Amino acid sequence: MPTPALASLPIRRLTLRDLSACADLSEDRGWPREEHKWGLLLSAGKGYGIDDPDGGLTSACVVTEYGPQEQPALGAIGMVLVAERHARQGIGRRLMRHVVSAMDSTPLTLYATPHGRPLYEELGFKVTGRAEMLRGYFLPDAGGPAVGVSTRAATAEDLPVLLRLDEEVFGTDRTHIVTRLPAFADQLRVAEENGRIVGYAAAWPNMDTHVVGPLIARDTPTATALLASLAAHTDRPLRTDIDVRHEELLAWAKNRGLESIAFNAVMTYGITEPPGDWTRRFAPVTVAAG
Ligand SMILES: CC(C)(COP(=O)(O)OP(=O)(O)OC[C@H]1O[C@@H](n2cnc3c(N)ncnc32)[C@H](O)[C@@H]1OP(=O)(O)O)[C@@H](O)C(=O)NCCC(=O)NCCS
């Protein structure tokens, strides 16, 4: 049972001013600080947290809403964290219940670590898929160059096309994320065939890595061309989270130096599976935002 003091601490909305307290919380749980990612989430999504009377935050999480503002089609929950010193006292449960009820009837999705999964199951989330986290230095020559699909850096003129393609594949509007990518990511590239954009991907800086996501592509050869072209423009190790149904891409990436780090369960609430077209959706922008 939580102590009465902890149980009555108010849950409040977080803002960008809470960024370093959020990063402290990540660090407290042995996660990287990921300030750049927290910055995206706290500006594009809604943060919720509980202040620690002794300073800092006892807990935090972020919900990124997609679709019409007045009636979101989907909410993606991420960065669910409770400070180690307050663990197992019901704070995580209380924060999650609050968020689920604040989201009313909006369908929800999240990527669960093994730590978080029992709590989400208790709240009614169901496992509907899995993603494999890969990390490592990409070895471009191990299997020869990608064939057939040309890629280039995205330009401002591409944005309307990217927004349309993204909505089709993600299943709902992500304008507030996609329009932030040119500033948030170090690279934004498109794949083209006969002058038509058939995929796009970003690589954004996260601690010492570049995270590849979103990765949206017509098919596996297009996805491999995008991944290889992003890798060609960075010296950092790559990290990405690939839907396990994309076995071909996973095998291809592992043959080129990326290693399996972990699996996360995709869980949903209020829908049987995430909307959109999974066959063209290879990696989320971040597991924290779908
Ligand atoms: C997951 C996390 C948010 C849970 O927060 P918490 O406040 O400690 O959880 P609660 O006390 O509300 O517990 C809720 C339920 O979750 C489960 N749970 C929580 N911690 C657990 C643990 N260490 N081992 C097994 N089950 C656990 C239990 O079912 C628990 O219910 P119970 O205590 O009645 O048995 C917290 O452990 C955390 O920050 N972990 C590190 C970050 C992380 O993995 N976040 C999840 C991202 S998807």
mmCIF file of C-alpha atoms and ligand atoms in Angstrom:
data_model
loop_
_atom_site.group_PDB
_atom_site.id
_atom_site.type_symbol
_atom_site.label_atom_id
_atom_site.label_comp_id
_atom_site.label_asym_id
_atom_site.label_seq_id
_atom_site.Cartn_x
_atom_site.Cartn_y
_atom_site.Cartn_z
ATOM 1 C CA MET A 1 0.000 0.000 0.000
ATOM 2 C CA PRO A 2 1.285 3.507 -0.756
ATOM 3 C CA THR A 3 1.861 5.753 2.225
ATOM 4 C CA PRO A 4 -1.009 8.278 2.487
ATOM 5 C CA ALA A 5 1.398 11.079 1.560
ATOM 6 C CA LEU A 6 2.458 9.415 -1.705
ATOM 7 C CA ALA A 7 -1.084 8.372 -2.630
ATOM 8 C CA SER A 8 -2.398 11.912 -2.318
ATOM 9 C CA LEU A 9 0.325 13.704 -4.275
ATOM 10 C CA PRO A 10 -1.365 15.421 -7.214
ATOM 11 C CA ILE A 11 -0.810 14.309 -10.795
ATOM 12 C CA ARG A 12 0.023 17.298 -12.968
ATOM 13 C CA ARG A 13 0.731 18.027 -16.610
ATOM 14 C CA LEU A 14 4.426 18.255 -17.455
ATOM 15 C CA THR A 15 5.892 20.888 -19.760
ATOM 16 C CA LEU A 16 9.231 21.489 -21.433
ATOM 17 C CA ARG A 17 10.351 23.100 -18.160
ATOM 18 C CA ASP A 18 10.305 19.606 -16.647
ATOM 19 C CA LEU A 19 12.713 18.248 -19.240
ATOM 20 C CA SER A 20 15.728 17.874 -16.959
ATOM 21 C CA ALA A 21 13.619 16.407 -14.123
ATOM 22 C CA CYS A 22 12.326 13.832 -16.638
ATOM 23 C CA ALA A 23 15.886 13.040 -17.736
ATOM 24 C CA ASP A 24 16.868 12.667 -14.060
ATOM 25 C CA LEU A 25 14.057 10.156 -13.654
ATOM 26 C CA SER A 26 15.291 8.176 -16.671
ATOM 27 C CA GLU A 27 18.763 8.145 -15.170
ATOM 28 C CA ASP A 28 17.394 7.069 -11.792
ATOM 29 C CA ARG A 29 15.981 3.917 -13.454
ATOM 30 C CA GLY A 30 19.223 3.175 -15.265
ATOM 31 C CA TRP A 31 17.909 4.467 -18.580
ATOM 32 C CA PRO A 32 19.895 6.980 -20.667
ATOM 33 C CA ARG A 33 18.903 10.624 -20.060
ATOM 34 C CA GLU A 34 17.599 11.029 -23.643
ATOM 35 C CA GLU A 35 16.941 14.748 -23.314
ATOM 36 C CA HIS A 36 16.489 15.227 -27.053
ATOM 37 C CA LYS A 37 13.737 12.587 -27.084
ATOM 38 C CA TRP A 38 12.076 13.984 -23.937
ATOM 39 C CA GLY A 39 12.074 17.375 -25.676
ATOM 40 C CA LEU A 40 10.141 15.989 -28.653
ATOM 41 C CA LEU A 41 7.683 14.129 -26.445
ATOM 42 C CA LEU A 42 7.020 17.003 -24.068
ATOM 43 C CA SER A 43 6.395 19.374 -26.977
ATOM 44 C CA ALA A 44 4.423 17.110 -29.343
ATOM 45 C CA GLY A 45 2.720 15.038 -26.629
ATOM 46 C CA LYS A 46 1.190 15.490 -23.193
ATOM 47 C CA GLY A 47 3.390 14.735 -20.207
ATOM 48 C CA TYR A 48 1.963 13.686 -16.848
ATOM 49 C CA GLY A 49 3.910 13.489 -13.625
ATOM 50 C CA ILE A 50 3.933 13.560 -9.849
ATOM 51 C CA ASP A 51 6.307 15.856 -7.978
ATOM 52 C CA ASP A 52 8.481 14.412 -5.249
ATOM 53 C CA PRO A 53 8.121 16.508 -2.077
ATOM 54 C CA ASP A 54 11.903 16.099 -1.715
ATOM 55 C CA GLY A 55 12.510 17.561 -5.192
ATOM 56 C CA GLY A 56 12.345 16.217 -8.717
ATOM 57 C CA LEU A 57 9.677 13.835 -9.977
ATOM 58 C CA THR A 58 8.464 10.579 -8.424
ATOM 59 C CA SER A 59 7.006 9.491 -11.742
ATOM 60 C CA ALA A 60 6.279 10.526 -15.290
ATOM 61 C CA CYS A 61 4.796 9.387 -18.562
ATOM 62 C CA VAL A 62 3.914 10.917 -21.919
ATOM 63 C CA VAL A 63 0.916 10.445 -24.200
ATOM 64 C CA THR A 64 1.193 11.444 -27.845
ATOM 65 C CA GLU A 65 -2.195 11.886 -29.466
ATOM 66 C CA TYR A 66 -2.834 11.345 -33.164
ATOM 67 C CA GLY A 67 -5.708 12.273 -35.452
ATOM 68 C CA PRO A 68 -8.191 15.126 -34.959
ATOM 69 C CA GLN A 69 -7.345 17.279 -31.938
ATOM 70 C CA GLU A 70 -10.931 17.359 -30.675
ATOM 71 C CA GLN A 71 -11.305 13.580 -30.944
ATOM 72 C CA PRO A 72 -7.949 11.796 -31.232
ATOM 73 C CA ALA A 73 -7.937 8.507 -33.131
ATOM 74 C CA LEU A 74 -5.034 7.062 -31.166
ATOM 75 C CA GLY A 75 -2.928 7.799 -28.090
ATOM 76 C CA ALA A 76 0.583 6.382 -27.751
ATOM 77 C CA ILE A 77 1.862 6.086 -24.188
ATOM 78 C CA GLY A 78 5.566 6.054 -23.408
ATOM 79 C CA MET A 79 8.319 6.819 -20.906
ATOM 80 C CA VAL A 80 6.329 5.327 -18.009
ATOM 81 C CA LEU A 81 8.730 5.730 -15.102
ATOM 82 C CA VAL A 82 8.597 5.636 -11.320
ATOM 83 C CA ALA A 83 11.664 6.608 -9.282
ATOM 84 C CA GLU A 84 13.420 3.582 -7.854
ATOM 85 C CA ARG A 85 13.019 4.865 -4.277
ATOM 86 C CA HIS A 86 9.225 4.927 -4.713
ATOM 87 C CA ALA A 87 8.870 1.692 -6.687
ATOM 88 C CA ARG A 88 6.247 -0.916 -5.943
ATOM 89 C CA GLN A 89 4.043 1.401 -3.930
ATOM 90 C CA GLY A 90 1.247 1.738 -6.452
ATOM 91 C CA ILE A 91 2.413 4.983 -8.065
ATOM 92 C CA GLY A 92 2.790 3.500 -11.543
ATOM 93 C CA ARG A 93 -0.695 2.035 -11.314
ATOM 94 C CA ARG A 94 -2.182 5.334 -10.152
ATOM 95 C CA LEU A 95 -0.500 7.364 -12.896
ATOM 96 C CA MET A 96 -1.524 4.905 -15.615
ATOM 97 C CA ARG A 97 -5.133 4.762 -14.380
ATOM 98 C CA HIS A 98 -5.225 8.544 -14.458
ATOM 99 C CA VAL A 99 -3.903 8.681 -18.014
ATOM 100 C CA VAL A 100 -6.226 5.953 -19.301
ATOM 101 C CA SER A 101 -9.222 7.745 -17.816
ATOM 102 C CA ALA A 102 -8.030 11.169 -19.079
ATOM 103 C CA MET A 103 -7.891 9.686 -22.580
ATOM 104 C CA ASP A 104 -11.563 8.733 -22.236
ATOM 105 C CA SER A 105 -12.550 6.514 -25.174
ATOM 106 C CA THR A 106 -9.439 7.153 -27.299
ATOM 107 C CA PRO A 107 -7.804 3.845 -28.335
ATOM 108 C CA LEU A 108 -4.359 3.483 -26.811
ATOM 109 C CA THR A 109 -1.141 1.777 -27.772
ATOM 110 C CA LEU A 110 2.267 1.338 -26.165
ATOM 111 C CA TYR A 111 5.469 -0.662 -26.353
ATOM 112 C CA ALA A 112 5.905 -2.489 -23.061
ATOM 113 C CA THR A 113 9.137 -3.548 -21.434
ATOM 114 C CA PRO A 114 8.891 -6.777 -19.417
ATOM 115 C CA HIS A 115 8.843 -4.501 -16.310
ATOM 116 C CA GLY A 116 5.774 -2.566 -17.396
ATOM 117 C CA ARG A 117 3.764 -5.370 -18.952
ATOM 118 C CA PRO A 118 2.047 -6.800 -15.807
ATOM 119 C CA LEU A 119 0.756 -3.344 -14.908
ATOM 120 C CA TYR A 120 -0.626 -2.687 -18.398
ATOM 121 C CA GLU A 121 -2.255 -6.129 -18.504
ATOM 122 C CA GLU A 122 -3.933 -5.420 -15.192
ATOM 123 C CA LEU A 123 -5.381 -2.211 -16.731
ATOM 124 C CA GLY A 124 -6.788 -4.112 -19.717
ATOM 125 C CA PHE A 125 -4.068 -3.670 -22.357
ATOM 126 C CA LYS A 126 -3.566 -6.709 -24.616
ATOM 127 C CA VAL A 127 -0.399 -7.811 -26.386
ATOM 128 C CA THR A 128 -0.996 -7.461 -30.132
ATOM 129 C CA GLY A 129 2.536 -7.586 -31.523
ATOM 130 C CA ARG A 130 6.247 -7.383 -30.874
ATOM 131 C CA ALA A 131 9.183 -5.257 -31.908
ATOM 132 C CA GLU A 132 12.856 -6.191 -31.854
ATOM 133 C CA MET A 133 15.354 -3.550 -30.797
ATOM 134 C CA LEU A 134 18.555 -3.610 -32.869
ATOM 135 C CA ARG A 135 21.746 -1.710 -32.237
ATOM 136 C CA GLY A 136 25.218 -1.581 -33.734
ATOM 137 C CA TYR A 137 27.560 -0.211 -36.325
ATOM 138 C CA PHE A 138 26.167 -0.798 -39.792
ATOM 139 C CA LEU A 139 28.588 -2.591 -42.109
ATOM 140 C CA PRO A 140 27.696 -1.321 -45.558
ATOM 141 C CA ASP A 141 29.857 -3.698 -47.561
ATOM 142 C CA ALA A 142 28.946 -6.950 -45.874
ATOM 143 C CA GLY A 143 26.256 -7.795 -48.395
ATOM 144 C CA GLY A 144 26.992 -5.440 -51.272
ATOM 145 C CA PRO A 145 25.083 -2.242 -51.978
ATOM 146 C CA ALA A 146 21.301 -2.131 -51.910
ATOM 147 C CA VAL A 147 19.985 -2.469 -55.446
ATOM 148 C CA GLY A 148 17.279 -0.839 -57.434
ATOM 149 C CA VAL A 149 15.873 1.830 -55.114
ATOM 150 C CA SER A 150 17.213 5.362 -55.152
ATOM 151 C CA THR A 151 17.165 7.593 -52.099
ATOM 152 C CA ARG A 152 17.892 11.262 -51.472
ATOM 153 C CA ALA A 153 17.658 13.821 -48.682
ATOM 154 C CA ALA A 154 14.120 15.115 -48.235
ATOM 155 C CA THR A 155 13.426 18.762 -49.075
ATOM 156 C CA ALA A 156 10.780 21.153 -47.776
ATOM 157 C CA GLU A 157 8.729 20.526 -50.937
ATOM 158 C CA ASP A 158 8.445 16.839 -50.019
ATOM 159 C CA LEU A 159 6.645 17.525 -46.748
ATOM 160 C CA PRO A 160 3.030 17.440 -48.057
ATOM 161 C CA VAL A 161 3.726 14.091 -49.780
ATOM 162 C CA LEU A 162 5.391 12.693 -46.653
ATOM 163 C CA LEU A 163 2.398 13.742 -44.547
ATOM 164 C CA ARG A 164 -0.010 11.969 -46.903
ATOM 165 C CA LEU A 165 2.114 8.819 -47.102
ATOM 166 C CA ASP A 166 2.639 8.781 -43.350
ATOM 167 C CA GLU A 167 -1.078 9.095 -42.597
ATOM 168 C CA GLU A 168 -1.905 6.291 -45.013
ATOM 169 C CA VAL A 169 0.634 3.932 -43.453
ATOM 170 C CA PHE A 170 0.374 4.981 -39.786
ATOM 171 C CA GLY A 171 -3.420 4.952 -40.083
ATOM 172 C CA THR A 172 -4.008 8.392 -38.618
ATOM 173 C CA ASP A 173 -2.645 11.917 -38.873
ATOM 174 C CA ARG A 174 0.806 12.515 -37.334
ATOM 175 C CA THR A 175 1.371 16.050 -38.626
ATOM 176 C CA HIS A 176 2.739 17.327 -35.296
ATOM 177 C CA ILE A 177 5.438 14.634 -35.333
ATOM 178 C CA VAL A 178 6.256 14.555 -39.055
ATOM 179 C CA THR A 179 6.578 18.336 -39.317
ATOM 180 C CA ARG A 180 9.025 18.300 -36.388
ATOM 181 C CA LEU A 181 11.295 15.728 -38.058
ATOM 182 C CA PRO A 182 13.346 18.177 -40.185
ATOM 183 C CA ALA A 183 14.480 19.917 -36.963
ATOM 184 C CA PHE A 184 14.456 16.908 -34.633
ATOM 185 C CA ALA A 185 16.311 14.473 -36.888
ATOM 186 C CA ASP A 186 19.840 14.776 -38.247
ATOM 187 C CA GLN A 187 18.726 13.104 -41.455
ATOM 188 C CA LEU A 188 15.415 12.793 -43.267
ATOM 189 C CA ARG A 189 15.546 10.800 -46.494
ATOM 190 C CA VAL A 190 13.054 9.658 -49.089
ATOM 191 C CA ALA A 191 13.064 6.679 -51.455
ATOM 192 C CA GLU A 192 11.862 7.327 -54.977
ATOM 193 C CA GLU A 193 10.727 5.349 -57.951
ATOM 194 C CA ASN A 194 10.043 7.125 -61.234
ATOM 195 C CA GLY A 195 9.878 10.417 -59.382
ATOM 196 C CA ARG A 196 7.313 9.091 -56.893
ATOM 197 C CA ILE A 197 8.078 8.884 -53.178
ATOM 198 C CA VAL A 198 7.652 5.266 -52.020
ATOM 199 C CA GLY A 199 9.128 5.538 -48.545
ATOM 200 C CA TYR A 200 10.844 7.797 -46.056
ATOM 201 C CA ALA A 201 12.961 7.490 -42.943
ATOM 202 C CA ALA A 202 14.669 9.644 -40.344
ATOM 203 C CA ALA A 203 17.743 9.214 -38.164
ATOM 204 C CA TRP A 204 17.741 11.278 -34.967
ATOM 205 C CA PRO A 205 20.440 11.689 -32.338
ATOM 206 C CA ASN A 206 19.933 9.849 -29.069
ATOM 207 C CA MET A 207 22.888 9.854 -26.663
ATOM 208 C CA ASP A 208 25.742 8.263 -28.662
ATOM 209 C CA THR A 209 23.515 6.616 -31.284
ATOM 210 C CA HIS A 210 21.357 7.592 -34.217
ATOM 211 C CA VAL A 211 17.870 6.138 -33.923
ATOM 212 C CA VAL A 212 16.309 5.132 -37.236
ATOM 213 C CA GLY A 213 12.607 5.922 -37.174
ATOM 214 C CA PRO A 214 10.107 6.393 -38.525
ATOM 215 C CA LEU A 215 10.918 3.893 -41.276
ATOM 216 C CA ILE A 216 8.108 3.700 -43.784
ATOM 217 C CA ALA A 217 8.575 1.909 -47.069
ATOM 218 C CA ARG A 218 6.598 0.251 -49.846
ATOM 219 C CA ASP A 219 8.503 -3.019 -49.380
ATOM 220 C CA THR A 220 11.619 -4.559 -47.840
ATOM 221 C CA PRO A 221 14.073 -3.521 -50.617
ATOM 222 C CA THR A 222 12.908 0.081 -50.164
ATOM 223 C CA ALA A 223 13.337 -0.177 -46.387
ATOM 224 C CA THR A 224 16.857 -1.597 -46.782
ATOM 225 C CA ALA A 225 17.822 1.167 -49.212
ATOM 226 C CA LEU A 226 16.630 3.824 -46.755
ATOM 227 C CA LEU A 227 18.385 2.214 -43.793
ATOM 228 C CA ALA A 228 21.647 1.800 -45.736
ATOM 229 C CA SER A 229 21.531 5.401 -46.962
ATOM 230 C CA LEU A 230 21.000 6.742 -43.429
ATOM 231 C CA ALA A 231 23.879 4.591 -42.181
ATOM 232 C CA ALA A 232 26.121 5.940 -44.934
ATOM 233 C CA HIS A 233 25.781 9.447 -43.504
ATOM 234 C CA THR A 234 26.642 8.792 -39.847
ATOM 235 C CA ASP A 235 29.623 7.501 -37.884
ATOM 236 C CA ARG A 236 27.491 6.573 -34.907
ATOM 237 C CA PRO A 237 25.999 3.179 -34.138
ATOM 238 C CA LEU A 238 22.374 2.859 -35.238
ATOM 239 C CA ARG A 239 19.421 1.858 -33.109
ATOM 240 C CA THR A 240 15.993 0.911 -34.348
ATOM 241 C CA ASP A 241 12.905 -1.047 -33.300
ATOM 242 C CA ILE A 242 11.592 -3.285 -36.068
ATOM 243 C CA ASP A 243 8.181 -4.952 -36.112
ATOM 244 C CA VAL A 244 9.056 -8.676 -35.803
ATOM 245 C CA ARG A 245 6.782 -9.508 -38.760
ATOM 246 C CA HIS A 246 9.410 -7.866 -40.975
ATOM 247 C CA GLU A 247 11.653 -10.932 -40.772
ATOM 248 C CA GLU A 248 13.469 -10.158 -44.031
ATOM 249 C CA LEU A 249 14.542 -6.703 -42.899
ATOM 250 C CA LEU A 250 15.607 -8.037 -39.489
ATOM 251 C CA ALA A 251 17.753 -10.757 -41.102
ATOM 252 C CA TRP A 252 19.251 -8.238 -43.544
ATOM 253 C CA ALA A 253 20.137 -5.775 -40.772
ATOM 254 C CA LYS A 254 21.643 -8.482 -38.558
ATOM 255 C CA ASN A 255 23.814 -9.591 -41.494
ATOM 256 C CA ARG A 256 25.156 -6.040 -41.588
ATOM 257 C CA GLY A 257 26.256 -5.708 -38.007
ATOM 258 C CA LEU A 258 23.138 -4.743 -36.078
ATOM 259 C CA GLU A 259 22.530 -6.878 -32.997
ATOM 260 C CA SER A 260 19.382 -7.808 -31.174
ATOM 261 C CA ILE A 261 19.216 -5.913 -27.861
ATOM 262 C CA ALA A 262 15.703 -6.525 -26.573
ATOM 263 C CA PHE A 263 12.095 -7.238 -27.471
ATOM 264 C CA ASN A 264 9.187 -4.981 -26.562
ATOM 265 C CA ALA A 265 5.556 -6.080 -26.616
ATOM 266 C CA VAL A 266 3.163 -3.920 -28.607
ATOM 267 C CA MET A 267 0.035 -3.546 -26.492
ATOM 268 C CA THR A 268 -3.299 -1.931 -27.297
ATOM 269 C CA TYR A 269 -6.347 -0.815 -25.353
ATOM 270 C CA GLY A 270 -9.734 -0.250 -26.989
ATOM 271 C CA ILE A 271 -8.603 -1.621 -30.388
ATOM 272 C CA THR A 272 -7.482 -5.090 -31.449
ATOM 273 C CA GLU A 273 -4.409 -3.811 -33.283
ATOM 274 C CA PRO A 274 -2.784 -0.505 -34.182
ATOM 275 C CA PRO A 275 -4.389 1.162 -37.233
ATOM 276 C CA GLY A 276 -2.703 1.570 -40.613
ATOM 277 C CA ASP A 277 -0.702 -0.746 -42.828
ATOM 278 C CA TRP A 278 1.920 -2.710 -40.887
ATOM 279 C CA THR A 279 3.377 -4.129 -44.103
ATOM 280 C CA ARG A 280 4.759 -0.656 -44.922
ATOM 281 C CA ARG A 281 5.467 0.403 -41.332
ATOM 282 C CA PHE A 282 8.891 -0.950 -40.372
ATOM 283 C CA ALA A 283 9.899 1.129 -37.341
ATOM 284 C CA PRO A 284 8.244 3.723 -35.071
ATOM 285 C CA VAL A 285 9.699 7.212 -34.642
ATOM 286 C CA THR A 286 10.420 6.000 -31.099
ATOM 287 C CA VAL A 287 8.809 3.245 -29.065
ATOM 288 C CA ALA A 288 7.718 6.039 -26.723
ATOM 289 C CA ALA A 289 5.467 7.642 -29.366
ATOM 290 C CA GLY A 290 4.442 4.847 -31.765
HETATM 291 C C1 LIG B 1 7.149 -0.336 -14.440
HETATM 292 C C2 LIG B 1 7.072 0.736 -13.382
HETATM 293 C C3 LIG B 1 6.622 2.033 -14.026
HETATM 294 C C4 LIG B 1 6.025 0.300 -12.339
HETATM 295 O O1 LIG B 1 5.830 1.345 -11.395
HETATM 296 P P1 LIG B 1 5.546 1.040 -9.837
HETATM 297 O O2 LIG B 1 5.014 2.275 -9.217
HETATM 298 O O3 LIG B 1 6.742 0.444 -9.226
HETATM 299 O O4 LIG B 1 4.394 -0.047 -9.980
HETATM 300 P P2 LIG B 1 3.164 -0.283 -8.973
HETATM 301 O O5 LIG B 1 3.666 -0.290 -7.576
HETATM 302 O O6 LIG B 1 2.053 0.635 -9.319
HETATM 303 O O7 LIG B 1 2.812 -1.767 -9.358
HETATM 304 C C5 LIG B 1 1.788 -2.120 -10.275
HETATM 305 C C6 LIG B 1 1.968 -3.578 -10.668
HETATM 306 O O8 LIG B 1 2.990 -3.704 -11.633
HETATM 307 C C7 LIG B 1 3.675 -4.934 -11.411
HETATM 308 N N1 LIG B 1 5.070 -4.658 -11.053
HETATM 309 C C8 LIG B 1 5.621 -3.477 -10.742
HETATM 310 N N2 LIG B 1 6.937 -3.606 -10.481
HETATM 311 C C9 LIG B 1 7.228 -4.900 -10.665
HETATM 312 C C10 LIG B 1 8.398 -5.678 -10.536
HETATM 313 N N3 LIG B 1 9.571 -5.128 -10.192
HETATM 314 N N4 LIG B 1 8.341 -6.993 -10.761
HETATM 315 C C11 LIG B 1 7.160 -7.567 -11.093
HETATM 316 N N5 LIG B 1 6.007 -6.885 -11.234
HETATM 317 C C12 LIG B 1 6.038 -5.573 -11.003
HETATM 318 C C13 LIG B 1 2.962 -5.646 -10.308
HETATM 319 O O9 LIG B 1 1.947 -6.407 -10.902
HETATM 320 C C14 LIG B 1 2.401 -4.481 -9.540
HETATM 321 O O10 LIG B 1 1.296 -4.826 -8.764
HETATM 322 P P3 LIG B 1 1.490 -5.339 -7.233
HETATM 323 O O11 LIG B 1 2.559 -4.490 -6.574
HETATM 324 O O12 LIG B 1 0.140 -5.159 -6.635
HETATM 325 O O13 LIG B 1 1.930 -6.746 -7.365
HETATM 326 C C15 LIG B 1 8.433 0.935 -12.654
HETATM 327 O O14 LIG B 1 8.877 -0.304 -12.172
HETATM 328 C C16 LIG B 1 9.529 1.500 -13.523
HETATM 329 O O15 LIG B 1 9.684 2.714 -13.628
HETATM 330 N N6 LIG B 1 10.336 0.630 -14.160
HETATM 331 C C17 LIG B 1 11.439 1.027 -15.003
HETATM 332 C C18 LIG B 1 10.955 1.647 -16.266
HETATM 333 C C19 LIG B 1 10.063 0.743 -17.095
HETATM 334 O O16 LIG B 1 10.391 -0.377 -17.426
HETATM 335 N N7 LIG B 1 8.908 1.293 -17.445
HETATM 336 C C20 LIG B 1 7.937 0.612 -18.251
HETATM 337 C C21 LIG B 1 8.109 1.084 -19.647
HETATM 338 S S1 LIG B 1 6.961 0.264 -20.704
#
